[in-house]
Coordinates of C-alpha atoms in Angstrom, one line a residue:
F1 CA 0.1 26.1 25.2
L2 CA -3.6 25.3 25.3
A3 CA -4.1 27.3 22.0
F4 CA -1.9 24.8 20.3
G5 CA -2.9 21.5 21.9
P6 CA -2.1 18.3 20.1
R7 CA -4.4 17.1 17.3
I8 CA -6.7 14.8 19.2
S9 CA -8.5 12.0 17.3
Y10 CA -8.0 14.0 14.0
Q11 CA -7.9 12.6 10.5
I12 CA -5.8 14.4 7.9
P13 CA -8.1 14.7 4.9
D14 CA -7.4 13.5 1.4
R15 CA -4.3 11.4 1.9
A16 CA -3.5 8.4 -0.2
N17 CA -2.9 6.3 2.9
P18 CA -5.5 7.5 5.4
E19 CA -4.6 4.9 8.0
L20 CA -1.2 6.7 8.2
A21 CA -2.8 10.1 8.6
R22 CA -4.8 9.6 11.8
F23 CA -4.0 11.0 15.2
D24 CA -5.2 9.2 18.3
E25 CA -6.8 10.4 21.4
R26 CA -3.4 11.4 22.9
G27 CA -2.2 13.3 19.9
F28 CA 0.1 10.7 18.4
R29 CA -0.1 9.8 14.7
T30 CA -1.2 6.2 14.8
T31 CA -4.3 4.0 14.6
R32 CA -2.7 1.3 16.8
A33 CA -3.4 1.4 20.5
I34 CA -0.4 2.7 22.6
G35 CA -0.5 0.3 25.5
P36 CA 2.2 -1.0 27.9
K37 CA 5.5 -1.7 26.0
P38 CA 5.7 -5.4 25.1
E39 CA 8.8 -7.2 26.1
G40 CA 11.6 -6.8 23.6
E41 CA 10.1 -3.7 21.9
L42 CA 12.3 -0.7 21.2
R43 CA 10.0 2.3 21.6
I44 CA 11.0 5.6 20.0
V45 CA 9.0 8.9 20.4
A46 CA 9.5 11.7 17.9
L47 CA 8.5 15.3 19.0
G48 CA 8.8 18.5 17.2
G49 CA 6.8 21.0 15.0
S50 CA 5.3 20.5 11.6
T51 CA 8.5 19.2 10.1
T52 CA 8.1 16.2 12.4
E53 CA 4.3 16.0 12.2
D54 CA 4.8 16.0 8.4
L55 CA 1.3 17.2 7.5
W56 CA 2.2 18.3 4.0
N57 CA 3.1 14.8 2.7
K58 CA 0.2 14.1 0.2
S59 CA 0.8 10.3 0.5
G60 CA 0.0 10.3 4.2
R61 CA 3.4 8.9 5.0
H62 CA 5.7 10.6 7.5
W63 CA 9.4 10.1 8.4
P64 CA 8.8 8.6 11.9
W65 CA 6.7 6.0 10.2
L66 CA 9.3 5.4 7.6
L67 CA 12.0 5.1 10.3
E68 CA 9.8 2.4 12.0
Q69 CA 9.6 0.5 8.7
R70 CA 13.3 0.6 8.1
L71 CA 14.2 -0.5 11.6
N72 CA 11.7 -3.4 11.5
A73 CA 13.2 -4.6 8.2
D74 CA 15.7 -6.2 10.5
D75 CA 14.0 -9.3 11.9
A76 CA 16.1 -9.0 15.1
L77 CA 14.4 -5.8 16.1
H78 CA 10.8 -5.0 17.1
T79 CA 10.4 -1.2 16.9
R80 CA 7.6 1.2 17.5
V81 CA 8.0 4.9 16.5
L82 CA 5.4 7.3 17.8
N83 CA 5.0 10.6 16.0
G84 CA 3.9 13.3 18.4
G85 CA 4.9 16.3 16.3
M86 CA 2.5 19.3 16.1
S87 CA 2.4 22.2 13.7
A88 CA 3.6 25.5 15.3
Y89 CA 5.2 23.8 18.2
A90 CA 8.6 25.1 19.4
T91 CA 10.9 23.8 22.1
P92 CA 8.7 25.2 25.0
H93 CA 5.8 23.0 23.7
T94 CA 8.0 19.9 23.3
L95 CA 9.3 20.4 26.8
V96 CA 5.7 20.3 28.1
R97 CA 4.9 17.2 26.1
T98 CA 8.1 15.5 27.2
A99 CA 7.2 16.2 30.9
F100 CA 3.6 14.9 30.4
D101 CA 3.9 12.1 27.9
I102 CA 7.3 10.6 28.2
P103 CA 6.8 9.2 31.7
E104 CA 3.7 7.3 30.6
L105 CA 5.0 5.9 27.4
D106 CA 7.9 3.8 28.7
A107 CA 10.0 5.1 25.8
D108 CA 13.6 4.1 25.1
V109 CA 14.5 7.0 22.8
L110 CA 13.2 10.5 22.3
L111 CA 14.0 12.2 18.9
V112 CA 13.7 16.0 18.9
M113 CA 13.9 18.2 15.9
H114 CA 13.3 21.9 16.3
N115 CA 14.5 25.1 14.6
I116 CA 12.2 27.3 12.6
N117 CA 9.4 27.9 15.1
D118 CA 12.0 28.9 17.8
L119 CA 13.7 31.1 15.2
T120 CA 10.5 32.8 14.1
A121 CA 9.7 33.5 17.7
A122 CA 12.8 35.7 17.8
Y123 CA 11.7 37.3 14.5
H124 CA 8.4 38.2 16.1
A125 CA 10.1 39.8 19.1
I126 CA 12.3 41.8 16.8
A127 CA 9.3 42.9 14.7
A128 CA 7.4 43.9 17.8
G129 CA 10.3 45.7 19.3
T130 CA 9.9 43.6 22.5
P131 CA 12.4 41.6 24.5
M132 CA 12.8 37.9 23.7
D133 CA 11.4 36.0 26.7
G134 CA 11.1 32.4 27.7
H135 CA 7.4 32.2 27.0
Y136 CA 8.0 33.4 23.4
S137 CA 5.3 36.0 24.2
A138 CA 5.7 38.1 21.1
K139 CA 4.6 35.2 19.0
Y140 CA 2.5 32.8 21.0
R141 CA 0.4 35.4 22.9
L142 CA -0.4 37.3 19.8
K143 CA -4.2 37.1 19.4
S144 CA -4.1 37.7 15.7
Y145 CA -1.6 34.8 15.4
T146 CA -3.5 32.2 17.4
G147 CA -7.0 33.3 16.4
V148 CA -8.0 33.2 20.1
R149 CA -10.1 36.2 21.1
R150 CA -11.7 34.9 24.3
E151 CA -10.9 32.0 26.6
E152 CA -13.8 30.0 25.1
D153 CA -12.2 30.4 21.6
V154 CA -9.4 28.1 22.5
V155 CA -11.3 25.0 21.3
W156 CA -12.2 26.7 18.0
S157 CA -9.0 28.5 17.3
R158 CA -7.5 25.9 14.8
V159 CA -10.8 25.6 12.9
W160 CA -11.0 29.4 12.7
R161 CA -7.4 29.6 11.3
L162 CA -8.3 27.0 8.7
V163 CA -11.3 29.1 7.5
A164 CA -9.6 32.5 7.8
G165 CA -6.7 31.2 5.8
H166 CA -8.9 30.6 2.8
L167 CA -10.5 34.1 3.1
V168 CA -7.5 36.3 3.3
S169 CA -5.7 37.4 0.2
T170 CA -2.3 35.8 -0.4
D171 CA 0.6 38.2 0.6
T172 CA 4.0 37.3 -0.7
T173 CA 5.7 40.5 0.6
T174 CA 8.9 39.9 2.5
V175 CA 9.0 41.5 5.9
I176 CA 12.4 43.1 6.2
L177 CA 13.2 42.9 9.8
A178 CA 15.8 45.2 11.4
E179 CA 19.0 43.5 12.3
N180 CA 18.9 42.8 16.1
E181 CA 21.7 40.5 17.1
A182 CA 20.9 40.9 20.8
T183 CA 17.4 39.5 20.4
L184 CA 18.5 36.7 18.1
A185 CA 21.4 35.7 20.4
E186 CA 18.9 35.6 23.3
G187 CA 16.6 33.5 21.1
V188 CA 19.4 31.0 20.5
R189 CA 20.2 31.0 24.3
L190 CA 16.5 30.2 25.1
F191 CA 16.5 27.6 22.4
Q192 CA 19.5 25.8 23.9
R193 CA 18.2 26.2 27.4
N194 CA 14.9 24.4 26.4
L195 CA 16.8 21.6 24.6
R196 CA 18.9 21.1 27.7
S197 CA 15.7 20.9 29.8
I198 CA 14.1 18.4 27.4
A199 CA 17.1 16.3 27.6
A200 CA 17.1 16.5 31.4
V201 CA 13.5 15.5 31.7
A202 CA 13.9 12.6 29.3
R203 CA 17.0 11.3 31.1
A204 CA 15.3 11.6 34.4
H205 CA 12.8 8.9 33.2
G206 CA 15.5 6.7 31.7
V207 CA 14.9 7.8 28.1
Q208 CA 17.8 8.5 25.7
P209 CA 17.3 11.9 24.0
V210 CA 18.6 12.4 20.5
F211 CA 18.7 15.8 18.8
L212 CA 18.2 16.2 15.0
T213 CA 19.1 19.2 12.9
M214 CA 16.5 20.4 10.5
P215 CA 17.1 20.1 6.7
F216 CA 16.1 23.2 4.7
D217 CA 16.1 24.3 1.1
S218 CA 17.6 27.7 0.2
S219 CA 15.9 28.2 -3.2
D220 CA 14.0 31.4 -3.9
S221 CA 11.0 29.6 -5.2
H222 CA 10.4 27.6 -2.0
F223 CA 11.1 30.7 0.1
R224 CA 8.2 32.4 -1.7
V225 CA 6.0 29.5 -1.1
M226 CA 6.7 29.8 2.6
Q227 CA 6.0 33.5 2.5
S228 CA 2.7 33.0 0.9
G229 CA 1.7 30.2 3.3
Q230 CA 0.4 28.1 0.3
V231 CA 1.2 24.8 2.1
R232 CA -0.7 25.5 5.4
I233 CA -3.4 23.1 6.4
G234 CA -5.2 24.7 9.4
S235 CA -1.9 25.9 10.6
V236 CA -1.1 29.2 12.3
G237 CA 1.7 29.7 9.7
I238 CA 5.2 31.0 10.1
G239 CA 4.8 34.7 10.8
Q240 CA 7.4 37.4 10.3
L241 CA 10.1 36.6 7.8
P242 CA 13.3 38.5 6.9
E243 CA 14.8 38.4 3.4
R244 CA 15.9 35.0 2.2
A245 CA 19.7 35.1 2.6
R246 CA 19.3 36.2 6.2
M247 CA 16.9 33.5 7.0
M248 CA 19.1 30.8 5.5
R249 CA 21.9 32.1 7.7
D250 CA 19.7 32.0 10.8
L251 CA 18.3 28.5 10.1
A252 CA 21.9 27.3 9.9
R253 CA 22.8 29.1 13.1
Y254 CA 20.0 27.3 15.0
N255 CA 21.1 24.0 13.5
R256 CA 24.7 24.6 14.8
A257 CA 23.2 25.6 18.2
T258 CA 21.5 22.2 18.3
L259 CA 24.7 20.3 17.6
S260 CA 26.5 22.4 20.1
I261 CA 24.2 21.8 22.9
A262 CA 24.1 18.1 22.2
G263 CA 27.9 18.0 22.5
E264 CA 27.8 20.1 25.6
I265 CA 25.5 17.8 27.6
G266 CA 26.8 14.6 26.0
I267 CA 23.9 13.2 24.0
P268 CA 23.8 11.9 20.5
S269 CA 22.9 14.2 17.6
I270 CA 22.1 13.5 14.0
D271 CA 23.0 16.3 11.5
M272 CA 20.1 15.8 9.2
A273 CA 20.8 19.1 7.5
G274 CA 24.3 18.0 6.7
A275 CA 23.6 14.4 6.0
G276 CA 23.8 14.7 2.2
E277 CA 22.5 16.6 -0.8
W278 CA 19.0 17.9 -0.3
S279 CA 17.6 18.8 -3.7
D280 CA 14.7 21.2 -4.4
S281 CA 12.4 18.2 -5.2
L282 CA 12.6 17.0 -1.6
F283 CA 10.7 20.0 -0.3
V284 CA 7.4 21.8 -0.8
D285 CA 8.7 25.0 0.8
T286 CA 11.9 25.9 2.7
V287 CA 11.5 23.3 5.5
H288 CA 8.5 21.0 4.8
L289 CA 9.3 17.7 3.0
S290 CA 7.5 16.6 -0.1
D291 CA 6.4 13.0 -0.7
E292 CA 9.8 12.3 -2.3
G293 CA 11.6 13.9 0.6

């Protein structure tokens, strides 16, 4: 987890609206102080991976901010939406952030959107021929993946990945993973277990969890962009990928797992993936939204 600590006091470079592209000292994407919740404020926290963090949007805008603007268009509401998404985070990371941050924020609602980083953790386990475990070890303990060679490298790991990403040649080769239903099924089980735990921690602090499915684009061109890592910004990237049709099937499977666990534990869910027509122009790769998106 320390190798993927939140972006602290970080400014995303070269954005049209730099004030919307700043992370504070607690790793939330805001320039406004997060103090005690004012009377009458509805406070929403959004946690997830890069599809919540929304680093690839060149305008600097991000969907939690847009949600805040839309809700505040109603004069009867006073809403604050805090974006705590972080690239490469999966449900174990969000579970930790929920346990540490939610009790201090006095939030009313917790929005959680996960899928691809949990899915690729299973892909890593399949590729390595190792069991899928709750720590996602095959992916998040991989030294070549994190860039961490020694304990003191933790601070520098993300900087190193940014530099190294520009030095290595672009590889668009698809990694054809062997079919391994047992590992993938275990990945889904752990994914749902983590979602259940996130909801339990949120509820224990009086916060309403809401699960979102993850929209994705199935086009071949965007899948090739994801393979090549062309949209990465200091990110650790996706990792092992299968052929396109199989990945689209698996992304849909994890989305169904999200809706299923929400129904099982009785919390609201929003099927973003099934909410309407998601055209190619709304994405920069398979899962990351464009400015229009």
